[in-house]
Coordinates of C-alpha atoms and ligand atoms in Angstrom, one line a residue:
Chain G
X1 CA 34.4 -16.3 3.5
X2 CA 37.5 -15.1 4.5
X3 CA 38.2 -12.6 7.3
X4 CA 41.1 -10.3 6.8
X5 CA 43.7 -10.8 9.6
X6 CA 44.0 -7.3 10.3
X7 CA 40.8 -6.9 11.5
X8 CA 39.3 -3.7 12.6
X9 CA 36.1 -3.1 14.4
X10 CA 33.3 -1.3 12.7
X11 CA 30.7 -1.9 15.4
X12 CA 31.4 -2.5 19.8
X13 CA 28.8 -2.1 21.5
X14 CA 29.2 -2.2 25.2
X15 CA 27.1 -3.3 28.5
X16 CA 23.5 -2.6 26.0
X17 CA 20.5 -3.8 27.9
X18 CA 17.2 -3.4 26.1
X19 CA 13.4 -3.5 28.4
X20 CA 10.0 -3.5 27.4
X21 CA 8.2 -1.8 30.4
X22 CA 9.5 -4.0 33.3
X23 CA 10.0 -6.8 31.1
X24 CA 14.2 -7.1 30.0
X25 CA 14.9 -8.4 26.9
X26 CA 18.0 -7.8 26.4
X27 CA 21.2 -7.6 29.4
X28 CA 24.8 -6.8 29.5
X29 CA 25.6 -7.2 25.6
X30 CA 29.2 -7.1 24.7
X31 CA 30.1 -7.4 21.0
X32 CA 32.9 -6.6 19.0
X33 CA 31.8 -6.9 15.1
X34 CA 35.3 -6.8 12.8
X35 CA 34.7 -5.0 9.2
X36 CA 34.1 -7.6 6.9
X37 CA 32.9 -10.0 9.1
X38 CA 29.6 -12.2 8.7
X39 CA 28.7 -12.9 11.9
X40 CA 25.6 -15.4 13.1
X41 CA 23.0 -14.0 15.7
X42 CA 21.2 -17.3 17.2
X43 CA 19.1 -18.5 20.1
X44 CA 15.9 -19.5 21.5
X45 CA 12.6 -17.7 19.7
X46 CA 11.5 -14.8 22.0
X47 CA 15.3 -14.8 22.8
X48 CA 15.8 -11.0 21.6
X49 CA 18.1 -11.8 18.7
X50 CA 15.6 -9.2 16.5
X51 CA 15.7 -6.8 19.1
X52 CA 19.4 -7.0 18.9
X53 CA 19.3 -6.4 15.1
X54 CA 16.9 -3.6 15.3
X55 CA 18.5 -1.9 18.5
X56 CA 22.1 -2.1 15.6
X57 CA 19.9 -0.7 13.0
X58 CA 18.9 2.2 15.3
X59 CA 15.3 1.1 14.4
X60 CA 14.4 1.5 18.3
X61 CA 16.3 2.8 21.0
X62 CA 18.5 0.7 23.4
X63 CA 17.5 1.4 27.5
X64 CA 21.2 1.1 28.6
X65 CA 24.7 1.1 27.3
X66 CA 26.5 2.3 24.8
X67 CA 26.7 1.2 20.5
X68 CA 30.1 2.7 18.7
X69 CA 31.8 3.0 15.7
X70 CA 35.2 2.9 16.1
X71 CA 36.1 4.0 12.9
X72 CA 33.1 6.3 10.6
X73 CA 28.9 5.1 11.4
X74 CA 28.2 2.9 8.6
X75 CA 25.9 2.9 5.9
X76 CA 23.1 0.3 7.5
X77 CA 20.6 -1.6 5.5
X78 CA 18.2 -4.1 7.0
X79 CA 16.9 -6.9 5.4
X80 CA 13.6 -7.9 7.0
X81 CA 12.1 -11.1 7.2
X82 CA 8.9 -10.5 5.1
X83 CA 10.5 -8.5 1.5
X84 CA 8.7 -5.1 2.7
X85 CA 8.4 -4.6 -1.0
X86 CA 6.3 -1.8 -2.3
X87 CA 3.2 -3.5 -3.9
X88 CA 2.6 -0.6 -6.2
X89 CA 6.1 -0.1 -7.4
X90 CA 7.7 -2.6 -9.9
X91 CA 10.9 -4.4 -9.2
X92 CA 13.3 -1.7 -10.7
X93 CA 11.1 1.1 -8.7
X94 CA 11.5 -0.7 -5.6
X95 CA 14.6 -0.8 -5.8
X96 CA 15.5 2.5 -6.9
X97 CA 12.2 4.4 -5.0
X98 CA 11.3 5.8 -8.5
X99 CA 13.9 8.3 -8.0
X100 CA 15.5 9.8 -11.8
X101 CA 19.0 9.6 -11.5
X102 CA 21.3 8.2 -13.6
X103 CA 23.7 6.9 -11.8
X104 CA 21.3 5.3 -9.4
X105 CA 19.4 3.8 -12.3
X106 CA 22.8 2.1 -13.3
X107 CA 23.3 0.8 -10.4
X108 CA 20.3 -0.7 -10.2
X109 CA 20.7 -2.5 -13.4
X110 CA 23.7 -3.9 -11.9
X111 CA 22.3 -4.8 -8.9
X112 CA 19.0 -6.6 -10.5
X113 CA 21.7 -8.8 -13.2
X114 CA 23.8 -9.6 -9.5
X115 CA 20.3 -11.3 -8.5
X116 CA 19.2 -12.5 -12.2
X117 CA 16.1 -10.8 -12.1
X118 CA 16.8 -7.7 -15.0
X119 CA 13.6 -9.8 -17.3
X120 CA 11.4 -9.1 -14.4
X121 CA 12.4 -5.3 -13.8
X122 CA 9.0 -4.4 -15.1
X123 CA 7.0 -6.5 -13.2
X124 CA 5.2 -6.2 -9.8
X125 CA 6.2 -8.2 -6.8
X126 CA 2.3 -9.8 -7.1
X127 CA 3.9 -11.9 -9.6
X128 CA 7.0 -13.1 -8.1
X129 CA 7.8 -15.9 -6.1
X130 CA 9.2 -15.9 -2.7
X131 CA 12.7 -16.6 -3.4
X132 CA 12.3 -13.9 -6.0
X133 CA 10.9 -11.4 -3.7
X134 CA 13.7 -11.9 -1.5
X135 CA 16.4 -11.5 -4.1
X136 CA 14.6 -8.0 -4.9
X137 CA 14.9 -7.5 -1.3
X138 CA 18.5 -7.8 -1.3
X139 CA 18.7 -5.9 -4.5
X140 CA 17.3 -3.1 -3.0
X141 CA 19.6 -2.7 0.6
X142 CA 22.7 -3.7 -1.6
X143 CA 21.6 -0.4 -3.8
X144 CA 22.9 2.3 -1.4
X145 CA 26.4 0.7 -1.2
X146 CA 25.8 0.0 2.9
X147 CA 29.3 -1.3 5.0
X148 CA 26.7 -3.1 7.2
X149 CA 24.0 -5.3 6.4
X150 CA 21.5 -7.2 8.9
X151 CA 19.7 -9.8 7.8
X152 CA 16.7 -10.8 10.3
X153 CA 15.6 -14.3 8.9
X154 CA 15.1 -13.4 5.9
X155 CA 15.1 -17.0 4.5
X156 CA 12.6 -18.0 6.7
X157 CA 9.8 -18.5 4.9
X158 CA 11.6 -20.1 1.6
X159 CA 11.6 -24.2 0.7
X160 CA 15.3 -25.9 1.4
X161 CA 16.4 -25.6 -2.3
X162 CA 15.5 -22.2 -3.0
X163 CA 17.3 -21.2 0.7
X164 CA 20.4 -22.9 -0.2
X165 CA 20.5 -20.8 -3.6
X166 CA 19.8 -17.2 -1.5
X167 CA 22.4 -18.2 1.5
X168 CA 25.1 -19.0 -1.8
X169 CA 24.0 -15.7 -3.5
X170 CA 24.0 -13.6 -0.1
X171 CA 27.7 -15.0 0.9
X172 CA 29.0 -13.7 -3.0
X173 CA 27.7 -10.7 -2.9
X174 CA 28.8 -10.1 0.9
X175 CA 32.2 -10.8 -0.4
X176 CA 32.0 -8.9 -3.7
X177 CA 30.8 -5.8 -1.9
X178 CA 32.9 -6.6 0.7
X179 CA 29.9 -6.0 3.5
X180 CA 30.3 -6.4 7.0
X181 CA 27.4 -8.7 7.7
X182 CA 24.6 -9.7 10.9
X183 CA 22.5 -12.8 10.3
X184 CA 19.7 -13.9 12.6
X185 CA 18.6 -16.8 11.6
X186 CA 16.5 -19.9 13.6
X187 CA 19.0 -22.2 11.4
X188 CA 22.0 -23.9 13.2
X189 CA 23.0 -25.2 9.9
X190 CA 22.9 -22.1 7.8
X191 CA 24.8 -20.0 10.8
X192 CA 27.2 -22.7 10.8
X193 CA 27.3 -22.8 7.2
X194 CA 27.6 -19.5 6.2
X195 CA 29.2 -17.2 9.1
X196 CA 32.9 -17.0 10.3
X197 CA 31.0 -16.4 13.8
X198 CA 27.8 -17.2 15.7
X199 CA 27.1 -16.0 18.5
X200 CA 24.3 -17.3 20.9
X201 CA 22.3 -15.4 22.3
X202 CA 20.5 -17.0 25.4
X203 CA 19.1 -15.3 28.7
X204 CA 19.4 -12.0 27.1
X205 CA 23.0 -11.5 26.3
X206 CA 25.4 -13.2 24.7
X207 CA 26.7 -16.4 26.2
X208 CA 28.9 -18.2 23.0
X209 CA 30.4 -17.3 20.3
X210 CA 31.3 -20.6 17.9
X211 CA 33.7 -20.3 14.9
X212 CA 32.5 -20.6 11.8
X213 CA 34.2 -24.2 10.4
X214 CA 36.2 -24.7 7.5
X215 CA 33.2 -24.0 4.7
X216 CA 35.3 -26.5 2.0
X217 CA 34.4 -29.7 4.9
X218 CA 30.9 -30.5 5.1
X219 CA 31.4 -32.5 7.4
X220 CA 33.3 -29.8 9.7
X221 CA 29.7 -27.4 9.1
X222 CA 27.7 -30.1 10.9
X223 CA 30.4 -30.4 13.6
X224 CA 30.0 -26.8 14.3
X225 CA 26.2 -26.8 13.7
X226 CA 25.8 -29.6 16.6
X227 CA 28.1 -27.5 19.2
X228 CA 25.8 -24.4 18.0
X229 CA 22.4 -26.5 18.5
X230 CA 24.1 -27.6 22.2
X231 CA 25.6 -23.9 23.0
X232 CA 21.6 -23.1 22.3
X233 CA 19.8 -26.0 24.8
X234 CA 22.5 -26.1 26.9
X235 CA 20.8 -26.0 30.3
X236 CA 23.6 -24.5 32.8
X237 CA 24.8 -21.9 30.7
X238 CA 27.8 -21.2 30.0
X239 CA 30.6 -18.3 30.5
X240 CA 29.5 -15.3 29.2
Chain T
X1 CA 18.3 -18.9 -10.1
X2 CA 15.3 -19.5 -12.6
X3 CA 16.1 -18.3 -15.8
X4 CA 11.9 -18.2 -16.8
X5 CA 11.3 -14.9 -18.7
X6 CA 8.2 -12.9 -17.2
X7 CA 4.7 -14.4 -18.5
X8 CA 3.6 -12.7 -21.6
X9 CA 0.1 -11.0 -21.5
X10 CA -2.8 -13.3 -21.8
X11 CA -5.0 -13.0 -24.7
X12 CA -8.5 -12.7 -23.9
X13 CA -10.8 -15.2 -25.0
X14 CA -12.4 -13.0 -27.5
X15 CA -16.3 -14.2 -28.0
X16 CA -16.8 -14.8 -23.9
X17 CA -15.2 -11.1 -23.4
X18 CA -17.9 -9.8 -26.0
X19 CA -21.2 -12.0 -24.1
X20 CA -20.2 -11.0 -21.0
X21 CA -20.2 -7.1 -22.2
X22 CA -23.5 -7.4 -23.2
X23 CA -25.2 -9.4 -20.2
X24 CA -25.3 -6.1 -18.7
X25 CA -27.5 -4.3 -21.0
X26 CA -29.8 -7.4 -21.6
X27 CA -32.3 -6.2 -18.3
X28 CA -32.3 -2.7 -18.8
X29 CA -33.1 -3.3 -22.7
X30 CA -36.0 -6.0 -21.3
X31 CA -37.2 -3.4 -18.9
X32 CA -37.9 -0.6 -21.4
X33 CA -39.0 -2.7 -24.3
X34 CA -41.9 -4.2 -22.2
X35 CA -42.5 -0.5 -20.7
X36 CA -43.0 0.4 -24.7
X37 CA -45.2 -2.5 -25.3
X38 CA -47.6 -2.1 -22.0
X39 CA -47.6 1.3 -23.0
X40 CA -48.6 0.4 -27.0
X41 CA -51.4 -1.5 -26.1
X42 CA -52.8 0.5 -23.2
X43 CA -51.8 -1.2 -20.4
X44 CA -50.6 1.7 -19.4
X45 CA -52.6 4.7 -19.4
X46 CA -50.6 7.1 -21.4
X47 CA -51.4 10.2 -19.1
X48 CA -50.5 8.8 -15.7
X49 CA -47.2 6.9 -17.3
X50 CA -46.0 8.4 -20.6
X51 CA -44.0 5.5 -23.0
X52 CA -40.5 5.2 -23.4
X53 CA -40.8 7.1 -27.2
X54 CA -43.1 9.9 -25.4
X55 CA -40.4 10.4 -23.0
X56 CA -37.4 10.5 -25.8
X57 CA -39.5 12.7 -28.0
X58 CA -40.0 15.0 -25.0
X59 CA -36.4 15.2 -24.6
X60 CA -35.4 16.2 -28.4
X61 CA -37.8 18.8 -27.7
X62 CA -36.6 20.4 -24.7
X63 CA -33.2 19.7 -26.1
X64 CA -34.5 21.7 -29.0
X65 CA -35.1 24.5 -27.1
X66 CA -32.1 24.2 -25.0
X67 CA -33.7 24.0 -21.8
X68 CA -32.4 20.8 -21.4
X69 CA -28.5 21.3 -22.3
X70 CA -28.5 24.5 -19.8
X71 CA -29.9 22.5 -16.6
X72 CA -27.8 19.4 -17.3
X73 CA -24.9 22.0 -17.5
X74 CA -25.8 24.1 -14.0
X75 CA -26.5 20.4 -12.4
X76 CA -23.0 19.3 -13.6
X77 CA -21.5 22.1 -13.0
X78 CA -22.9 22.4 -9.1
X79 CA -21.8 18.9 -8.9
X80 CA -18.7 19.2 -10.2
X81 CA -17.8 22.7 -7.9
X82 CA -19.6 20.8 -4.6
X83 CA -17.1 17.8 -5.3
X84 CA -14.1 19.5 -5.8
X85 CA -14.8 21.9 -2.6
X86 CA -15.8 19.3 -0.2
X87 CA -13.7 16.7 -1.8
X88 CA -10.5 18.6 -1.8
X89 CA -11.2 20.0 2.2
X90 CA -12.2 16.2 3.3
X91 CA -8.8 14.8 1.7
X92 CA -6.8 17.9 3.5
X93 CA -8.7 17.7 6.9
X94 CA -7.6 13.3 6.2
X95 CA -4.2 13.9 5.0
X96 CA -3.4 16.0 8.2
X97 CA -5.0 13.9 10.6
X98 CA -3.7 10.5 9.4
X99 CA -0.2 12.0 9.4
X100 CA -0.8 14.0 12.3
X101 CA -1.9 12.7 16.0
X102 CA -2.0 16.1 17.3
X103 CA -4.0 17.6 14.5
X104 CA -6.2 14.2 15.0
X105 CA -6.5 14.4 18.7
X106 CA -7.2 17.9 18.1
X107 CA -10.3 17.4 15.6
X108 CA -11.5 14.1 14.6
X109 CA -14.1 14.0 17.5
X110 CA -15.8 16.9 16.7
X111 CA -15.9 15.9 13.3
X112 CA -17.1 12.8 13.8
X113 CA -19.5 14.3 15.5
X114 CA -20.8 16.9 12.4
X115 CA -20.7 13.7 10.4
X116 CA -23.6 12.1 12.5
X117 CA -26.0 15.3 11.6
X118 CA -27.5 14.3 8.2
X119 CA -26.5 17.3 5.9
X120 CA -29.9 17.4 4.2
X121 CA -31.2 18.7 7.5
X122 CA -29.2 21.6 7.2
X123 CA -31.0 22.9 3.6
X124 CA -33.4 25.3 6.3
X125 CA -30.2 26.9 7.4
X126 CA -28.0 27.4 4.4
X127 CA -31.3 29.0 2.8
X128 CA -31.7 31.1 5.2
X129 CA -27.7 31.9 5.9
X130 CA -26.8 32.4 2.4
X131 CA -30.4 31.9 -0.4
X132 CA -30.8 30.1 -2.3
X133 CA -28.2 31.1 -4.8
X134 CA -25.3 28.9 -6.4
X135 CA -23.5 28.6 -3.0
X136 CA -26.0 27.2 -1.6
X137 CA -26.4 24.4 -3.5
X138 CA -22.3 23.9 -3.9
X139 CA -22.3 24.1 -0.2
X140 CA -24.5 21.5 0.4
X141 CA -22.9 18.7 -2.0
X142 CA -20.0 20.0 -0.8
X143 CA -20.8 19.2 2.9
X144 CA -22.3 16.0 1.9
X145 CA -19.1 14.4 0.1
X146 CA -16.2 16.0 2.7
X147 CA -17.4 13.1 5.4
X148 CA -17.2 10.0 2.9
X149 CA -14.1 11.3 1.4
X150 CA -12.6 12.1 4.6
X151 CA -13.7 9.2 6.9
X152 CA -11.8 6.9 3.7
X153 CA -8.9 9.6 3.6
X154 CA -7.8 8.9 7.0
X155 CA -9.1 5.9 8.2
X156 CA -6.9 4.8 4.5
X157 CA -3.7 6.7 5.4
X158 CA -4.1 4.8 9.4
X159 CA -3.9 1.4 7.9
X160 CA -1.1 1.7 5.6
X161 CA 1.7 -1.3 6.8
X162 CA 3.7 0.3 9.2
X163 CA 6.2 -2.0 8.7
X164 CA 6.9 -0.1 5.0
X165 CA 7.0 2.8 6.5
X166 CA 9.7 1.9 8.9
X167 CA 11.6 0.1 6.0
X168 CA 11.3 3.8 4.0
X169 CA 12.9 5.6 7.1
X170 CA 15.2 3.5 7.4
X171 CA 16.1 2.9 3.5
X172 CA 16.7 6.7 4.0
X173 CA 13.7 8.2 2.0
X174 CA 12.4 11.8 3.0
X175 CA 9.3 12.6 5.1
X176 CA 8.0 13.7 1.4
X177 CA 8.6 10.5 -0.2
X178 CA 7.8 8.7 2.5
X179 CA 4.3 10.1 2.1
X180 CA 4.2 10.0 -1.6
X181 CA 5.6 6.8 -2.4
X182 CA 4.5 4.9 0.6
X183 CA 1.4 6.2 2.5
X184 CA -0.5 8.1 0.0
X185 CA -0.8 4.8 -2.5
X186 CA -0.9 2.5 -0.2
X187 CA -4.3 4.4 1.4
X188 CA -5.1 5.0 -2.5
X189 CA -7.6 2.2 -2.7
X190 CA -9.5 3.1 0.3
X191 CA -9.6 6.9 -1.0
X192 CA -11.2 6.0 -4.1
X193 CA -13.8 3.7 -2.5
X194 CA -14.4 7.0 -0.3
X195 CA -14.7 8.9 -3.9
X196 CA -17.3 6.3 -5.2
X197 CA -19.5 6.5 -2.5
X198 CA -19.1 10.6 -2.0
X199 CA -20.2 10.3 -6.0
X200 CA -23.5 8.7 -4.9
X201 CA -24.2 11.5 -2.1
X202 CA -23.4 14.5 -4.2
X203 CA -25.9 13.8 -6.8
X204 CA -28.5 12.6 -3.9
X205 CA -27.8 16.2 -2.2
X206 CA -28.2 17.5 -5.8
X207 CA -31.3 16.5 -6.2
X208 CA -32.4 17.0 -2.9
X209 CA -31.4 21.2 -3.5
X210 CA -32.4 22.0 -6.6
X211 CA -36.0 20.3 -5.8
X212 CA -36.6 22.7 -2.5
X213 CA -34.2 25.8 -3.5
X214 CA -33.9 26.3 -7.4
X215 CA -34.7 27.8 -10.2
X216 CA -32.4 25.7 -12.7
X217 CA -31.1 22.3 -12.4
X218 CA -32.8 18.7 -13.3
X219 CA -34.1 18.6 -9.5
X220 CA -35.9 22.2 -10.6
X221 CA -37.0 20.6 -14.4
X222 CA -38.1 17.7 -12.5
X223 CA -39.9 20.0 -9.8
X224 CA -41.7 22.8 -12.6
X225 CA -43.0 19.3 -14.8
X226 CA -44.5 18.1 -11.5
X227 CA -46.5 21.7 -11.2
X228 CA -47.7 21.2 -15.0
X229 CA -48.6 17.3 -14.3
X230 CA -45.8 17.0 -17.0
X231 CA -44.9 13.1 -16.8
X232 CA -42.9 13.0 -19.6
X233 CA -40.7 15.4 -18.1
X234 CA -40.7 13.9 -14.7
X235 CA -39.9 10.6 -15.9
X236 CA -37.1 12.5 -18.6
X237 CA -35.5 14.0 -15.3
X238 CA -35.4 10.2 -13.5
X239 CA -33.6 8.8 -16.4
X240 CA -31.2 11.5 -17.0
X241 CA -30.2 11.2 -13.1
X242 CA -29.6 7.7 -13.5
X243 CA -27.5 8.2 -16.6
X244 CA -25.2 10.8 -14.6
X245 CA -25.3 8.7 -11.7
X246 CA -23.8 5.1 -14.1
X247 CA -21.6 7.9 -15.2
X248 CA -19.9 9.4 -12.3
X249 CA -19.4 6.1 -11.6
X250 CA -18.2 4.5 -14.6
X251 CA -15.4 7.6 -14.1
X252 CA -14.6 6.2 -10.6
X253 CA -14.0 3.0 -11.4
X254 CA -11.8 3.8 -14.5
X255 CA -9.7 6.2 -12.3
X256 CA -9.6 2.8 -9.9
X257 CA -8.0 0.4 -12.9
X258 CA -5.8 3.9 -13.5
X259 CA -4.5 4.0 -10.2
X260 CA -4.4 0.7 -9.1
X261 CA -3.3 -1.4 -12.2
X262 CA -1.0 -2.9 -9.7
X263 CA -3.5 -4.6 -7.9
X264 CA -4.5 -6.5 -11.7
X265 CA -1.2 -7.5 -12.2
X266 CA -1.6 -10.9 -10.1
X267 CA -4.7 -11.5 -12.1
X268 CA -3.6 -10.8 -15.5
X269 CA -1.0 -13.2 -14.9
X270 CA -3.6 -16.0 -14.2
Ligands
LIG301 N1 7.8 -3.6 20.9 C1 7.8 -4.5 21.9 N2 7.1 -4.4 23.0 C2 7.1 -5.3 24.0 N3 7.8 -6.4 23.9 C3 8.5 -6.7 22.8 C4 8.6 -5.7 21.8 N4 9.4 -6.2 20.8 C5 9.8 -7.4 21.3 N5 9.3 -7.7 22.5 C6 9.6 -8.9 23.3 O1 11.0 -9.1 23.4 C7 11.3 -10.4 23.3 C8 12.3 -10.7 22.3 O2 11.8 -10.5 21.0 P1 12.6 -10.7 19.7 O3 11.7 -10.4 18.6 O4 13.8 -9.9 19.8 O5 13.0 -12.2 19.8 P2 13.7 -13.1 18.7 O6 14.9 -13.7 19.3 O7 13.9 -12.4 17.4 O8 12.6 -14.2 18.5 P3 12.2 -15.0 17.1 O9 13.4 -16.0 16.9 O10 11.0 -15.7 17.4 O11 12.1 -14.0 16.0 C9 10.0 -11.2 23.1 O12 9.6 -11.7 24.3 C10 9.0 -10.1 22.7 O13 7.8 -10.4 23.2
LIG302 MG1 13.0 -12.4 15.5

């Protein structure tokens, strides 16, 4: 994907620190997201990369520090990890939350033919596969036109092949609805693979931030995916 | 991206569907055709236990003289009134505390506490508070199905996947649709297992009411044949209870593949 050089921020947050009780997850976060960015969240599990995701998606409430938007707050979806569908609503009411309106029901259309799923609009997610739950998933937080979009593993659970498909279809329509995006993922090879950015988060904040390789050299995405992988196990740290 | 069109609907396997409809009935049909025959060759003494055809013909004839059309109608009609009341004020008193933790702080111990006193134990009371009129017997059935439909209520609308709810607030749906799209079907199931036992205790208390404090009603038929050593009757009144009883709950579990076909729709595919 390709980052416009006249980048703006849409998102800086500033000195956040998150705690549990006396417990500190999170400590002296500095991050500058650019509009139109994909940007990679990765680090050890337990690391507070989901915290991070949820504290953006003003899920829960940060303990310190500050989270602006430079230019107007954003329309935020969240894709989780497990789909969240609704088991009682089909496809299409999932993703439109059975609500009449016309415009919202085109939409919709549009937004289940973008994930090749309009046969199954009638069906309920009991009958889906994973990979097809997911694509629902992203259906439904594409539907209210959102400027950001956080994605907390949600690839996680699928086999290799069906991954690769969803990280292809996710990085299209990224760039087709021209989303600013945030990707957790456990993956060194997908963040390297798909995000102009990853930034490692280790000891609570964030120590690196790697550039996303030229995504036409596979060879360059493995590159990138080892210095990632080492940024991540790294024993002394690094600058912050 | 799989470009498989959805499975189409299976078609049953016609002559199994059709056995396995019947295996039901096979006991019950057992059962009262070996009841006629003791009863045909006086194994059974016909004044102490009456024979299936006794008991019909005794039925045509009260039906005859409408007796029993009008106390199948006031039992329903009891039933029915006791369901709704205590049915409607156990979902209301569920609703608000599931939703609510100040409302549940507030009451759910003392009405857990009312739960533990069996409600037949209060018949002395409501007799003497109110008769033993109509509202007596609708308050009764009504006290004895608010508990099972509110215990299910909340204890439904508690275990609904908070993790939905938090992708509904933040997907920007209203405190309303929040509760009608999310909570309220997602505690559906447990509501109508609440429904189908509260089915069972309302005609229990039914019987129960209209056997100490009545003057119409099958618990009062049942009560007057027992004066009159009237087996036929007695027996008559058994039968119909158990009729309305498979019924009640034939209804619950057709409202259940109503509201829940989504729960079938793994299995149809199968
Ligand atoms: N609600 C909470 N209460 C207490 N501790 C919490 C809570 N949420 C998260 N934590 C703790 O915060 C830490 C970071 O959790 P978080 O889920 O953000 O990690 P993560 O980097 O996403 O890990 P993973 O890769 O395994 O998903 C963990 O130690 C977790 O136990
Ligand atoms: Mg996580």
């Amino acid at each position: 994907m390709t980052t416009t050089t006249a980048a703006q921020p849409l998102l800086t947050i500033n000195d956040l620190g998150k705690q549990y009780g006396p417990k500190v997850v999170l400590r002296d976060v500095n991050l500058t997201i650019q509009q139109g960015e994909f940007v990679a969240l990765v680090g050890m599990s337990g690391g507070g990369k989901s915290t991070l995701l949820r504290l953006i998606a003003g899920l829960e409430k940060m303990s310190t520090g500050t989270l602006t938007y430079p230019d107007v707050a954003p329309v935020i979806r969240v894709m989780f990890q497990d789909d969240r569908l609704l088991p009682w609503m089909t496809v299409r009411q999932n993703i439109t939350f059975k609500r009449n309106d016309a415009a919202l029901q085109a939409r919709s259309q549009k937004m289940l033919a973008r994930v090749g799923l309009e046969k199954w609009a009638d069906q309920y997610p009991a009958q889906l596969s994973g990979g097809q739950k997911q694509r629902v998933a992203l259906a439904r937080a594409l539907m209210a036109k959102p400027q950001l979009l956080l994605l907390d593993e949600p690839l996680g659970a699928l086999d290799a092949l069906t991954r690769r498909k969803m990280q292809d279809l996710i990085l299209q329509v990224c760039q087709e609805e021209q989303l600013t995006t945030i990707l957790v993922t456990h993956d060194v090879e997908e963040a390297a693979r798909m995000a102009d950015r990853t930034i490692v988060i280790k000891d609570g904040t964030n120590r690196y931030a790697e550039k996303g390789p030229d995504k036409d050299d596979p060879a360059a995405v493995g590159v990138v995916a080892d210095q990632i992988l080492h940024d991540i196990i790294d024993p002394e740290g690094g600058p912050a | 991206m799989e470009n498989v069109s959805p499975v189409a609907a299976v078609t049953p396997k016609k002559k199994k569907m059709n056995w396995n409809r019947l295996l039901p009935w096979v006991l019950p049909v057992l059962i009262i055709g070996g009841w006629q025959l003791a009863s045909s060759t006086g194994f059974l003494a016909s004044k102490t236990f009456p024979s299936p055809v006794a008991v019909f013909q005794d039925g045509v004839a009260l039906a005859q003289a409408g007796t029993l059309q009008r106390n199948i109608a006031i039992s329903l009609y009891r039933a029915t009134m006791g369901l709704l009341i205590g049915g409607s004020i156990g979902f209301a008193l569920g609703v608000l505390n599931g939703v609510s933790k100040l409302s549940r702080n507030l009451t759910d111990t003392s009405i857990q506490m009312l739960r533990t006193i069996p409600h037949l134990s209060l018949i002395p009371l409501v007799i003497l508070a109110i008769g033993i009129g109509e509202p007596a017997k609708i308050s009764l059935v009504s006290i004895g199905v608010l508990f099972p439909v509110y215990i299910n209520t909340l204890h439904g609308i508690r275990s609904v996947d908070p993790n939905l709810v938090e992708m509904g607030t933040s997907y920007g749906l209203s405190k309303w649709e929040i509760f009608t799209k999310i909570i309220f079907p997602g505690a559906l199931p447990t509501i109508l297992m609440g429904l189908r036992y509260a089915l069972g205790v309302m005609w229990t208390t039914l019987i129960v009411a209209e056997t100490i404090a009545s003057d119409s009603g099958i618990g009062y038929m049942a009560t007057n044949a027992e004066d009159f050593m009237d087996m036929e009757t007695i027996i008559l009144c058994i039968v119909i209870y158990a009729l309305l009883g498979k019924l009640s709950d034939l209804i619950a579990k057709n409202l259940e593949i109503l509201a829940l076909g989504w729960r079938q729709a793994k299995e149809a595919q199968q």
